[in-house]
Structures are given as structure tokens and as C-alpha cells.
Tab-separated table of C-alpha atoms and ligand atoms in Angstrom:
chain	number	residue	atom	x	y	z
B	1	UNK	CA	-77.173	8.053	94.739
B	2	UNK	CA	-80.708	9.163	95.512
B	3	UNK	CA	-82.688	6.465	97.201
B	4	UNK	CA	-86.286	6.736	98.348
B	5	UNK	CA	-88.240	3.769	99.524
B	6	UNK	CA	-91.476	4.012	101.413
B	7	UNK	CA	-91.767	0.399	102.412
B	8	UNK	CA	-89.278	-2.299	103.346
B	9	UNK	CA	-90.926	-5.580	102.436
B	10	UNK	CA	-88.600	-8.051	100.730
B	11	UNK	CA	-84.872	-8.203	99.982
B	12	UNK	CA	-85.786	-8.980	96.395
B	13	UNK	CA	-86.986	-5.387	96.026
B	14	UNK	CA	-83.414	-4.093	96.423
B	15	UNK	CA	-80.583	-3.648	93.978
B	16	UNK	CA	-77.013	-3.888	95.147
B	17	UNK	CA	-76.647	-0.100	94.934
B	18	UNK	CA	-79.645	0.351	97.182
B	19	UNK	CA	-78.300	-2.135	99.711
B	20	UNK	CA	-74.946	-0.333	99.667
B	21	UNK	CA	-76.755	2.930	100.302
B	22	UNK	CA	-78.486	1.478	103.360
B	23	UNK	CA	-75.241	-0.038	104.692
B	24	UNK	CA	-73.433	3.290	104.217
B	25	UNK	CA	-76.120	5.121	106.093
B	26	UNK	CA	-75.985	2.566	108.902
B	27	UNK	CA	-72.234	3.206	109.047
B	28	UNK	CA	-72.846	6.916	109.562
B	29	UNK	CA	-75.316	6.187	112.356
B	30	UNK	CA	-73.312	3.512	114.148
B	31	UNK	CA	-71.742	5.677	116.822
B	32	UNK	CA	-75.117	7.219	117.638
B	33	UNK	CA	-76.512	3.684	117.806
B	34	UNK	CA	-74.005	2.907	120.576
B	35	UNK	CA	-74.930	5.818	122.788
B	36	UNK	CA	-76.722	9.116	122.919
B	37	UNK	CA	-79.809	10.549	121.375
B	38	UNK	CA	-80.367	12.841	118.415
B	39	UNK	CA	-83.363	14.747	117.117
B	40	UNK	CA	-83.301	13.330	113.590
B	41	UNK	CA	-86.796	11.831	113.949
B	42	UNK	CA	-88.076	14.002	116.779
B	43	UNK	CA	-91.842	14.277	116.763
B	44	UNK	CA	-92.211	11.070	114.750
B	45	UNK	CA	-94.088	8.047	116.050
B	46	UNK	CA	-93.242	4.472	115.144
B	47	UNK	CA	-95.881	1.775	115.748
B	48	UNK	CA	-94.571	-1.675	116.552
B	49	UNK	CA	-97.224	-4.204	115.655
B	50	UNK	CA	-96.086	-7.683	116.620
B	51	UNK	CA	-98.437	-10.613	116.172
B	52	UNK	CA	-95.820	-13.017	117.421
B	53	UNK	CA	-93.178	-12.364	120.017
B	54	UNK	CA	-89.696	-11.418	118.930
B	55	UNK	CA	-87.999	-9.599	121.734
B	56	UNK	CA	-84.810	-8.963	119.831
B	57	UNK	CA	-86.367	-7.462	116.714
B	58	UNK	CA	-88.856	-5.407	118.700
B	59	UNK	CA	-86.312	-4.020	121.151
B	60	UNK	CA	-83.787	-3.102	118.502
B	61	UNK	CA	-86.425	-1.183	116.536
B	62	UNK	CA	-87.422	0.533	119.736
B	63	UNK	CA	-83.819	1.414	120.545
B	64	UNK	CA	-83.280	2.638	116.988
B	65	UNK	CA	-86.292	4.942	117.175
B	66	UNK	CA	-85.360	6.291	120.616
B	67	UNK	CA	-81.766	7.017	119.561
B	68	UNK	CA	-83.178	8.998	116.640
B	69	UNK	CA	-85.287	11.061	119.029
B	70	UNK	CA	-88.624	9.580	118.003
B	71	UNK	CA	-91.324	7.854	119.985
B	72	UNK	CA	-92.678	4.343	119.950
B	73	UNK	CA	-96.185	2.909	120.171
B	74	UNK	CA	-95.702	-0.615	121.302
B	75	UNK	CA	-98.382	-3.145	120.595
B	76	UNK	CA	-96.933	-6.404	121.835
B	77	UNK	CA	-98.105	-9.854	120.875
B	78	UNK	CA	-100.474	-10.077	123.859
B	79	UNK	CA	-102.220	-6.825	123.011
B	80	UNK	CA	-102.197	-7.625	119.354
B	81	UNK	CA	-104.005	-10.882	119.940
B	82	UNK	CA	-106.556	-9.575	122.457
B	83	UNK	CA	-107.200	-5.988	121.339
B	84	UNK	CA	-107.350	-6.819	117.696
B	85	UNK	CA	-109.101	-10.116	118.072
B	86	UNK	CA	-111.422	-10.807	115.205
B	87	UNK	CA	-110.389	-7.754	113.240
B	88	UNK	CA	-108.637	-8.240	109.934
B	89	UNK	CA	-105.028	-7.188	109.631
B	90	UNK	CA	-106.150	-4.894	106.815
B	91	UNK	CA	-108.459	-2.955	109.167
B	92	UNK	CA	-105.870	-2.831	111.937
B	93	UNK	CA	-103.319	-1.425	109.521
B	94	UNK	CA	-105.775	1.181	108.253
B	95	UNK	CA	-106.396	2.342	111.826
B	96	UNK	CA	-102.833	2.185	113.171
B	97	UNK	CA	-101.507	4.026	110.159
B	98	UNK	CA	-103.604	7.019	111.246
B	99	UNK	CA	-101.869	6.978	114.652
B	100	UNK	CA	-98.273	6.726	113.501
B	101	UNK	CA	-95.648	7.806	110.994
B	102	UNK	CA	-94.463	4.287	110.191
B	103	UNK	CA	-95.340	0.737	111.176
B	104	UNK	CA	-93.106	-2.235	111.876
B	105	UNK	CA	-95.130	-5.376	111.335
B	106	UNK	CA	-94.308	-8.882	112.431
B	107	UNK	CA	-96.929	-11.412	111.481
B	108	UNK	CA	-97.455	-15.154	111.319
B	109	UNK	CA	-98.611	-15.302	107.691
B	110	UNK	CA	-96.307	-15.097	104.710
B	111	UNK	CA	-96.981	-12.031	102.603
B	112	UNK	CA	-98.590	-10.087	105.479
B	113	UNK	CA	-96.276	-7.103	105.033
B	114	UNK	CA	-96.914	-6.969	101.299
B	115	UNK	CA	-100.651	-6.894	101.987
B	116	UNK	CA	-100.289	-4.348	104.813
B	117	UNK	CA	-98.551	-2.031	102.364
B	118	UNK	CA	-101.706	-1.999	100.235
B	119	UNK	CA	-103.816	-0.774	103.162
B	120	UNK	CA	-101.410	1.555	104.941
B	121	UNK	CA	-101.161	5.307	104.583
B	122	UNK	CA	-97.681	5.256	106.185
B	123	UNK	CA	-94.502	3.245	105.464
B	124	UNK	CA	-94.497	-0.445	106.393
B	125	UNK	CA	-91.314	-2.169	107.532
B	126	UNK	CA	-91.478	-5.937	107.488
B	127	UNK	CA	-90.258	-7.275	110.822
B	128	UNK	CA	-90.701	-10.847	109.648
B	129	UNK	CA	-93.701	-12.550	108.081
B	130	UNK	CA	-94.222	-16.220	108.866
B	131	UNK	CA	-91.519	-18.281	107.240
B	132	UNK	CA	-91.200	-15.576	104.597
B	133	UNK	CA	-89.150	-12.430	104.600
B	134	UNK	CA	-87.153	-10.738	107.284
B	135	UNK	CA	-85.302	-8.046	105.349
B	136	UNK	CA	-83.951	-6.137	108.338
B	137	UNK	CA	-82.248	-9.327	109.569
B	138	UNK	CA	-80.631	-9.817	106.172
B	139	UNK	CA	-79.459	-6.214	106.068
B	140	UNK	CA	-77.891	-6.462	109.510
B	141	UNK	CA	-76.217	-9.719	108.464
B	142	UNK	CA	-74.724	-7.982	105.439
B	143	UNK	CA	-73.646	-5.061	107.570
B	144	UNK	CA	-71.937	-7.449	109.973
B	145	UNK	CA	-70.031	-9.118	107.143
B	146	UNK	CA	-69.043	-5.736	105.780
B	147	UNK	CA	-67.862	-4.429	109.153
B	148	UNK	CA	-66.244	-7.567	110.528
B	149	UNK	CA	-65.039	-9.266	107.345
B	150	UNK	CA	-65.545	-8.195	103.735
B	151	UNK	CA	-68.440	-8.163	101.297
B	152	UNK	CA	-66.122	-8.470	98.294
B	153	UNK	CA	-66.647	-12.047	97.068
B	154	UNK	CA	-66.598	-13.592	100.540
B	155	UNK	CA	-66.472	-17.370	101.018
B	156	UNK	CA	-69.511	-18.088	103.164
B	157	UNK	CA	-70.843	-21.305	104.666
B	158	UNK	CA	-74.450	-21.296	105.830
B	159	UNK	CA	-75.192	-24.090	108.260
B	160	UNK	CA	-78.284	-25.693	109.754
B	161	UNK	CA	-81.939	-25.567	108.811
B	162	UNK	CA	-81.812	-24.241	105.276
B	163	UNK	CA	-85.230	-25.528	104.325
B	164	UNK	CA	-87.442	-23.655	106.774
B	165	UNK	CA	-84.944	-21.090	108.053
B	166	UNK	CA	-86.578	-17.716	107.681
B	167	UNK	CA	-83.396	-15.760	107.455
B	168	UNK	CA	-81.260	-17.817	105.137
B	169	UNK	CA	-83.261	-17.587	101.922
B	170	UNK	CA	-83.119	-13.831	101.606
B	171	UNK	CA	-79.553	-13.790	102.928
B	172	UNK	CA	-78.379	-16.079	100.135
B	173	UNK	CA	-80.184	-13.949	97.591
B	174	UNK	CA	-78.464	-10.822	98.878
B	175	UNK	CA	-75.046	-12.505	99.129
B	176	UNK	CA	-75.315	-13.535	95.500
B	177	UNK	CA	-75.415	-9.821	94.617
B	178	UNK	CA	-71.948	-9.528	96.173
B	179	UNK	CA	-70.420	-12.419	94.269
B	180	UNK	CA	-70.180	-14.553	97.373
B	181	UNK	CA	-69.052	-18.175	97.197
B	182	UNK	CA	-71.767	-19.886	99.175
B	183	UNK	CA	-71.655	-23.390	100.615
B	184	UNK	CA	-74.860	-24.764	102.101
B	185	UNK	CA	-74.230	-27.191	104.938
B	186	UNK	CA	-77.243	-29.113	106.174
B	187	UNK	CA	-78.653	-32.566	106.773
B	188	UNK	CA	-80.460	-34.073	103.802
B	189	UNK	CA	-83.920	-33.426	105.288
B	190	UNK	CA	-83.222	-29.708	105.848
B	191	UNK	CA	-81.571	-28.954	102.514
B	192	UNK	CA	-81.986	-25.630	100.783
B	193	UNK	CA	-85.006	-26.026	98.452
B	194	UNK	CA	-83.970	-26.925	94.889
B	195	UNK	CA	-85.952	-24.042	93.525
B	196	UNK	CA	-83.861	-21.519	95.466
B	197	UNK	CA	-80.628	-23.239	94.421
B	198	UNK	CA	-81.884	-23.108	90.830
B	199	UNK	CA	-82.718	-19.399	91.124
B	200	UNK	CA	-79.287	-18.662	92.589
B	201	UNK	CA	-77.466	-20.579	89.868
B	202	UNK	CA	-79.549	-18.914	87.170
B	203	UNK	CA	-78.289	-15.583	88.496
B	204	UNK	CA	-74.710	-16.798	88.214
B	205	UNK	CA	-74.170	-17.341	91.933
B	206	UNK	CA	-71.460	-19.735	93.090
B	207	UNK	CA	-73.176	-22.293	95.282
B	208	UNK	CA	-72.212	-25.698	96.644
B	209	UNK	CA	-73.930	-28.128	98.939
B	210	UNK	CA	-72.562	-30.549	101.504
B	211	UNK	CA	-73.681	-32.411	104.600
B	212	UNK	CA	-70.238	-32.254	106.161
B	213	UNK	CA	-69.400	-29.148	108.169
B	214	UNK	CA	-65.740	-30.076	108.822
B	215	UNK	CA	-65.146	-30.284	105.096
B	216	UNK	CA	-65.701	-26.545	104.602
B	217	UNK	CA	-64.642	-25.067	107.908
B	218	UNK	CA	-61.033	-24.278	106.968
B	219	UNK	CA	-61.812	-22.548	103.677
B	220	UNK	CA	-64.308	-19.852	104.567
B	221	UNK	CA	-64.398	-16.225	105.655
B	222	UNK	CA	-67.846	-16.374	107.226
B	223	UNK	CA	-69.507	-19.216	109.103
B	224	UNK	CA	-73.219	-18.488	109.404
B	225	UNK	CA	-74.825	-20.854	111.907
B	226	UNK	CA	-78.583	-21.296	112.351
B	227	UNK	CA	-80.827	-23.222	114.716
B	228	UNK	CA	-82.085	-26.662	113.949
B	229	UNK	CA	-85.497	-26.939	115.520
B	230	UNK	CA	-86.629	-30.053	117.306
B	231	UNK	CA	-90.129	-29.751	115.848
B	232	UNK	CA	-88.788	-30.578	112.401
B	233	UNK	CA	-87.958	-34.098	113.522
B	234	UNK	CA	-90.642	-36.624	114.395
B	235	UNK	CA	-87.972	-38.861	115.924
B	236	UNK	CA	-85.987	-37.357	118.861
B	237	UNK	CA	-83.004	-39.677	118.278
B	238	UNK	CA	-82.766	-38.412	114.731
B	239	UNK	CA	-82.904	-34.835	116.002
B	240	UNK	CA	-80.098	-35.421	118.493
B	241	UNK	CA	-77.930	-36.998	115.839
B	242	UNK	CA	-78.439	-34.100	113.441
B	243	UNK	CA	-78.136	-31.408	116.115
B	244	UNK	CA	-74.781	-32.829	117.210
B	245	UNK	CA	-73.446	-33.019	113.672
B	246	UNK	CA	-74.157	-29.319	113.089
B	247	UNK	CA	-72.776	-28.013	116.311
B	248	UNK	CA	-69.462	-26.239	116.511
B	249	UNK	CA	-66.914	-26.275	119.323
B	250	UNK	CA	-63.614	-24.529	119.904
B	251	UNK	CA	-61.670	-27.677	118.956
B	252	UNK	CA	-62.853	-27.535	115.368
B	253	UNK	CA	-61.419	-24.049	114.920
B	254	UNK	CA	-57.727	-25.035	115.054
B	255	UNK	CA	-57.083	-24.675	111.317
B	256	UNK	CA	-59.666	-22.141	110.191
B	257	UNK	CA	-58.691	-18.935	108.413
B	258	UNK	CA	-57.317	-16.465	110.901
B	259	UNK	CA	-59.971	-13.849	110.165
B	260	UNK	CA	-62.889	-16.231	109.843
B	261	UNK	CA	-65.965	-14.875	111.625
B	262	UNK	CA	-68.844	-16.839	113.129
B	263	UNK	CA	-72.351	-15.413	112.930
B	264	UNK	CA	-75.742	-16.538	114.235
B	265	UNK	CA	-79.119	-14.752	114.103
B	266	UNK	CA	-79.721	-15.747	117.789
B	267	UNK	CA	-81.153	-17.071	119.951
B	268	UNK	CA	-78.892	-20.091	119.744
B	269	UNK	CA	-79.735	-23.438	121.288
B	270	UNK	CA	-76.442	-25.317	121.323
B	271	UNK	CA	-75.153	-24.870	117.760
B	272	UNK	CA	-72.276	-22.763	119.013
B	273	UNK	CA	-70.483	-23.945	122.101
B	274	UNK	CA	-69.997	-21.184	124.657
B	275	UNK	CA	-66.244	-21.910	124.561
B	276	UNK	CA	-66.246	-20.020	121.272
B	277	UNK	CA	-67.743	-16.837	122.719
B	278	UNK	CA	-64.396	-15.418	123.781
B	279	UNK	CA	-62.443	-16.350	120.666
B	280	UNK	CA	-61.508	-13.842	117.984
B	281	UNK	CA	-63.961	-15.582	115.631
B	282	UNK	CA	-67.193	-14.930	117.505
B	283	UNK	CA	-69.256	-12.088	116.061
B	284	UNK	CA	-72.848	-13.015	116.928
B	285	UNK	CA	-73.226	-10.458	119.689
B	286	UNK	CA	-71.841	-7.658	117.502
B	287	UNK	CA	-74.178	-8.892	114.792
B	288	UNK	CA	-77.111	-8.496	117.141
B	289	UNK	CA	-76.053	-4.930	117.967
B	290	UNK	CA	-75.706	-4.020	114.285
B	291	UNK	CA	-79.470	-4.437	114.048
B	292	UNK	CA	-79.701	-1.024	115.711
B	293	UNK	CA	-77.767	1.106	113.141
B	294	UNK	CA	-79.390	-0.838	110.282
B	295	UNK	CA	-82.874	-0.179	111.652
B	296	UNK	CA	-81.978	3.469	112.316
B	297	UNK	CA	-80.893	3.772	108.688
B	298	UNK	CA	-84.144	2.226	107.451
B	299	UNK	CA	-86.299	4.396	109.704
B	300	UNK	CA	-84.663	7.573	108.397
B	301	UNK	CA	-85.013	6.350	104.807
B	302	UNK	CA	-88.713	5.416	104.951
B	303	UNK	CA	-89.550	8.642	106.767
B	304	UNK	CA	-87.681	10.617	104.137
B	305	UNK	CA	-85.246	12.270	106.529
B	306	UNK	CA	-81.697	13.219	105.689
B	307	UNK	CA	-79.057	12.566	108.282
P	1	UNK	CA	-107.392	-25.311	56.550
P	2	UNK	CA	-107.736	-27.711	59.400
P	3	UNK	CA	-110.038	-25.509	61.439
P	4	UNK	CA	-112.433	-24.926	58.574
P	5	UNK	CA	-112.698	-28.646	57.968
P	6	UNK	CA	-113.460	-29.233	61.621
P	7	UNK	CA	-116.107	-26.551	61.495
P	8	UNK	CA	-117.652	-28.171	58.442
P	9	UNK	CA	-117.794	-31.511	60.230
P	10	UNK	CA	-119.637	-30.105	63.200
P	11	UNK	CA	-120.826	-26.673	62.252
P	12	UNK	CA	-122.240	-24.424	64.925
P	13	UNK	CA	-124.454	-21.495	64.108
P	14	UNK	CA	-122.902	-19.189	66.563
P	15	UNK	CA	-120.672	-19.566	69.538
P	16	UNK	CA	-116.996	-20.286	70.121
P	17	UNK	CA	-114.585	-22.908	68.870
P	18	UNK	CA	-111.664	-23.266	71.254
P	19	UNK	CA	-108.964	-24.915	69.183
P	20	UNK	CA	-105.349	-26.062	69.605
P	21	UNK	CA	-105.893	-26.931	73.244
P	22	UNK	CA	-102.953	-28.864	74.686
P	23	UNK	CA	-104.032	-32.521	74.515
P	24	UNK	CA	-105.672	-33.587	77.747
P	25	UNK	CA	-106.634	-30.072	78.868
P	26	UNK	CA	-110.129	-29.905	77.287
P	27	UNK	CA	-111.758	-31.050	80.506
P	28	UNK	CA	-109.975	-28.295	82.398
P	29	UNK	CA	-111.110	-25.787	79.793
P	30	UNK	CA	-114.691	-26.878	80.471
P	31	UNK	CA	-114.076	-26.453	84.197
P	32	UNK	CA	-112.813	-22.923	83.593
P	33	UNK	CA	-116.003	-22.191	81.666
P	34	UNK	CA	-118.075	-23.588	84.520
P	35	UNK	CA	-119.397	-26.454	82.412
P	36	UNK	CA	-119.046	-29.216	84.942
P	37	UNK	CA	-122.220	-31.249	84.751
P	38	UNK	CA	-125.793	-30.105	84.652
P	39	UNK	CA	-125.965	-27.209	82.217
P	40	UNK	CA	-128.018	-26.067	79.237
P	41	UNK	CA	-124.948	-25.416	77.163
P	42	UNK	CA	-124.597	-27.248	73.869
P	43	UNK	CA	-120.977	-28.330	74.002
P	44	UNK	CA	-118.838	-30.725	72.075
P	45	UNK	CA	-115.416	-31.798	73.123
P	46	UNK	CA	-112.934	-33.611	70.923
P	47	UNK	CA	-109.783	-35.022	72.415
P	48	UNK	CA	-106.466	-36.102	70.940
P	49	UNK	CA	-107.103	-34.960	67.381
P	50	UNK	CA	-103.908	-35.213	65.278
P	51	UNK	CA	-102.431	-31.752	64.807
P	52	UNK	CA	-99.603	-30.494	62.607
P	53	UNK	CA	-98.232	-28.116	65.163
P	54	UNK	CA	-98.989	-29.877	68.446
P	55	UNK	CA	-98.889	-33.564	67.564
P	56	UNK	CA	-102.230	-33.965	69.270
P	57	UNK	CA	-104.726	-31.406	70.426
P	58	UNK	CA	-108.135	-31.058	72.012
P	59	UNK	CA	-111.009	-28.935	70.707
P	60	UNK	CA	-114.025	-27.550	72.558
P	61	UNK	CA	-117.056	-26.061	70.783
P	62	UNK	CA	-119.721	-24.160	72.667
P	63	UNK	CA	-122.867	-22.834	71.112
P	64	UNK	CA	-124.221	-19.384	71.821
P	65	UNK	CA	-121.439	-18.255	74.038
P	66	UNK	CA	-118.457	-15.958	73.701
P	67	UNK	CA	-115.701	-16.034	76.286
P	68	UNK	CA	-114.923	-13.405	78.864
P	69	UNK	CA	-111.415	-11.982	79.098
P	70	UNK	CA	-110.827	-13.661	82.459
P	71	UNK	CA	-111.819	-17.034	81.037
P	72	UNK	CA	-109.423	-16.608	78.140
P	73	UNK	CA	-106.629	-15.625	80.548
P	74	UNK	CA	-107.243	-18.738	82.640
P	75	UNK	CA	-107.192	-20.928	79.534
P	76	UNK	CA	-103.869	-19.378	78.522
P	77	UNK	CA	-102.347	-20.550	81.815
P	78	UNK	CA	-103.170	-24.209	81.261
P	79	UNK	CA	-102.859	-24.244	77.479
P	80	UNK	CA	-100.826	-21.413	75.944
P	81	UNK	CA	-101.234	-22.784	72.397
P	82	UNK	CA	-105.011	-22.298	72.382
P	83	UNK	CA	-106.734	-20.345	69.623
P	84	UNK	CA	-110.205	-18.893	69.934
P	85	UNK	CA	-112.618	-18.745	66.985
P	86	UNK	CA	-115.762	-16.731	67.366
P	87	UNK	CA	-118.554	-17.922	65.106
P	88	UNK	CA	-121.596	-15.941	64.051
P	89	UNK	CA	-123.995	-17.277	61.374
P	90	UNK	CA	-121.612	-20.122	60.551
P	91	UNK	CA	-118.820	-17.641	59.822
P	92	UNK	CA	-115.581	-17.232	61.741
P	93	UNK	CA	-115.871	-13.528	62.563
P	94	UNK	CA	-112.831	-13.380	64.827
P	95	UNK	CA	-109.872	-15.620	65.452
P	96	UNK	CA	-107.024	-15.054	67.874
P	97	UNK	CA	-104.446	-16.898	69.922
P	98	UNK	CA	-104.680	-16.692	73.675
P	99	UNK	CA	-101.966	-14.617	75.291
P	100	UNK	CA	-100.633	-15.148	78.769
P	101	UNK	CA	-101.082	-12.035	80.902
P	102	UNK	CA	-98.071	-10.768	82.867
P	103	UNK	CA	-99.996	-10.886	86.136
P	104	UNK	CA	-103.106	-12.783	87.191
P	105	UNK	CA	-105.459	-11.659	89.913
P	106	UNK	CA	-108.094	-13.732	91.657
P	107	UNK	CA	-107.625	-16.631	89.253
P	108	UNK	CA	-105.282	-19.014	91.028
P	109	UNK	CA	-105.161	-20.110	94.652
P	110	UNK	CA	-101.740	-19.889	96.295
P	111	UNK	CA	-100.423	-23.345	97.223
P	112	UNK	CA	-98.896	-22.056	100.459
P	113	UNK	CA	-101.488	-22.669	103.204
P	114	UNK	CA	-99.802	-20.023	105.348
P	115	UNK	CA	-100.030	-17.313	102.680
P	116	UNK	CA	-101.913	-14.144	103.619
P	117	UNK	CA	-103.986	-14.565	100.434
P	118	UNK	CA	-105.414	-17.776	101.927
P	119	UNK	CA	-106.799	-16.060	105.028
P	120	UNK	CA	-109.964	-14.054	105.668
P	121	UNK	CA	-108.114	-10.843	104.809
P	122	UNK	CA	-109.746	-8.745	102.088
P	123	UNK	CA	-107.183	-9.600	99.421
P	124	UNK	CA	-107.382	-11.594	96.239
P	125	UNK	CA	-104.542	-13.794	95.127
P	126	UNK	CA	-102.051	-12.157	92.790
P	127	UNK	CA	-99.388	-13.911	90.778
P	128	UNK	CA	-96.600	-12.715	88.549
P	129	UNK	CA	-96.391	-14.825	85.388
P	130	UNK	CA	-92.814	-15.800	84.527
P	131	UNK	CA	-91.662	-17.512	81.367
P	132	UNK	CA	-88.717	-19.779	80.541
P	133	UNK	CA	-89.516	-21.786	82.485
P	134	UNK	CA	-93.198	-20.974	82.865
P	135	UNK	CA	-94.298	-20.421	86.441
P	136	UNK	CA	-96.529	-18.350	88.640
P	137	UNK	CA	-94.986	-16.527	91.583
P	138	UNK	CA	-97.255	-15.369	94.391
P	139	UNK	CA	-96.935	-11.618	94.863
P	140	UNK	CA	-97.469	-12.025	98.603
P	141	UNK	CA	-95.466	-15.031	99.739
P	142	UNK	CA	-93.352	-15.687	96.608
P	143	UNK	CA	-94.315	-19.346	96.472
P	144	UNK	CA	-94.111	-20.739	92.975
P	145	UNK	CA	-96.576	-22.892	91.057
P	146	UNK	CA	-95.024	-24.467	87.999
P	147	UNK	CA	-97.166	-27.475	87.230
P	148	UNK	CA	-100.722	-28.746	87.445
P	149	UNK	CA	-101.995	-25.209	87.475
P	150	UNK	CA	-105.505	-26.373	86.544
P	151	UNK	CA	-105.750	-27.854	90.020
P	152	UNK	CA	-105.359	-24.452	91.662
P	153	UNK	CA	-107.627	-22.376	89.446
P	154	UNK	CA	-110.241	-20.468	91.410
Z	1	ZN	ZN1	-98.868	-16.930	98.399
């Protein structure tokens, strides 16, 4: 398959074939992602433009670019807020795109990457926009499932804040392309929005909802945990109650499927007890690493380089 | 024909008869046309007229004015059944049904306060129009507006 894409904005822009292409390319780059340096993107400059801090996303893009032999212009959140103060994002993008061969943008407003694309002369990769998209996270999640479990009709439970969670909306969309059986596990007040459930069902996705984590735990291949943020709850007692109900400990894993994997976009608060870290189920640290080959794959694709 | 009879009742020399408006939307049609209070326009508005096709409908007649494309597009969003009759010298010289565009630009404000189109960035709002069910999806943040669109018209 030929696949050219100048910008990486939203998961909804991708077909399943295109996602498979990206995952395959990440597979080819994985050993390089672990160590070494190539000259695939030598002479290329990647600008990292982060309007809000995200150490993990920023560092893995940086690592990806360095492993590919390219260079990085790093404009952290401090610089971004002081240097660019008062200037529109549109102007900043117009300027930075003359300094670089591609831009990774993380911004606080939803739709920022889509707008940046309109003003940029180089490829834009969305590193997360407000509560909106975070396509590289979704792609690394899919890659993790593919590598550590299977993307063929997996049974997946997604747990936690499904209402505001940045990552889960595009993840569920992408999983539906793979015929996943998805169970949403969340407290009533953090339920997946009806509109997204409706969209998923309209596309023929298999989705269920429950408030009870123990009910699904023994019948899944993938347990995808997310943070529940304190700020969502005006009442701290209510928060504690909910946070404890959606927390997982080693004890609950006694009867799960043998190959069940546990994922988390990190950082975690206390959703996953550290007693789980050394079990055969834990995959969240591998998941974090897989951000590197996925971002390497995307960088080579947007810059039009064969590997 | 119904329309002709209406025209005979209140004939206008020239201007536009906006017919088959979804009942209750005439006031929003006037808002779209910028007729909100003090104005020189000679306008009549009829609400809840019995209609064969709609059950009830509203009608707006404006003298000496023909509608701009953008105004017609906005009307289509709040009342897809609307028909436009252009009158010159008491004659209907053109009659057509409004048609919903596939995208709308700078017409509707995104309901997501955190959307980039609601900032000081040099962008106008853009929505993809989807049917069955009808809704507008923001090109930038993908938020959806499915009801009370009149409220968000720019
Ligand atoms: Zn929007």
C-alpha cells in the first residue's frame, strides 16, 4: 500500500489500512527505537511546540527524532508562553514552519492542530489539543495491543474517566475499526458521552457499559486503565469513593485470562497498585516505550522518507 | 395554489416571500435577515398558517429585498423546508427550495468554549453538515450541534 500523509491531526482521518501501515512501519523501526542511531532523517529539523507541559510526549518525540538521525528544536511550555506571548498561534506556526521540516504541536485549545495545518508550510503532528485529539497516543495504544496481545477482535475494557479522558475517545473509535468488543467501565458521572456511544453503535461496534469493574475483569484481553481526576469532583468524599472503586490490585487478578494485559497512558495516580507492576499482566511501561517506534514511523511518513 | 392565494391576500410589488418556514422559526428567519427592531424594511410575518405539507408553517414577506446566498444557507439550517419566491412587479419571477450546504463557514458559533474557533486566532468557524440525523460537526474540535441551531447563528 502507498500511504502519504502530510499531517497527523485526528484518528478519524485514518482508515484501518492506513493504521496498519503505520503499525507495520513502527514494527520495522522498533529495534532502532531501542538503541542506536540511523541517518534516515539526517539533516531534518523537528520543532516541538508545546503550549502545555507533557514530558512524556515531548521526550518520546525527541528520542524518535534523534534515533532517526534528525535534530530537534525544542520550544518548551515556558518559552512558548513567554516568547510567543500575545502572538497568535497562526503567526507562530507561520514563522516556526520556516525554521523546521515538521512541527509537533501540543496546545490547550481543541482544534488547534487542525487550524495550525491551515497556516503551516510543513507537516503538523498533533501532540494533543485540549481535551480533543491525541492521535499518537492512540496509535501507540494500538501498537501495544498488537505487540502484546492481539488486534483481531480483542475484548477490551476501558476504565475510569471516559467523559473527559482525552485518550479514550479516539482509542474507542480506532478499536471499533478492529472489531473490538469494548466495555466501558466508569462511574455514572464520568460515563462515555451518549453521542460517542451512538456513533460507535452506528458503525456496528460492539459496546457495553457498566459501573462494576469486577464484573468484566475475568472476560477481557485488554484492561485499559485511566486516571480519574480529583478536579472533576466538587466533593472530596465522592472522589475518594469513586477513585477506590476504579482502582485495581493484585488480588483482583486471580481469575483473569492468562494473557490479559493491563495498559495505562501514564502518569498513574493510584489506579494501578504497584503490586501489579511485576506481574505478567502489566504492560504500561512497554506501552510508554512503544511511543518511540510509533512516533519514528509517523516522522518518516510525514517527511516522505522511505525506511 | 396556496402561495398564489397568499400573495393575492397581501401582494407585494417586489421583494421576497419566504414560504414553508417550519412553524415557529419565522422570528429566527427575521434575525438571520438582520430585521430585529428598528428598520425601514416593510415586513410581514405570518405564523402557524395551516399547510398541506407541514401541518403548520410560517411565512415572511419582505418588500424590496432579495436574499443573499449566505442568508439562504442560514435559513436552510433552521428550516430546511423553506421555499423562496422572488417577486418583481407582482409576479413570481423565481421560486426555489432552500438547500442545505455540505459545509458552513462563518455562520455558526461552535458551542465548545475551548474550541480554537472561539479564540482570537484568525479563523472562522467551519462545520460539516451531516444528515440523518441532521447535525453540524465542528471541523476543528468535532463538537456537534444538533438542536436549537438558531441560538448559535453568527
Ligand atoms: Zn469547535
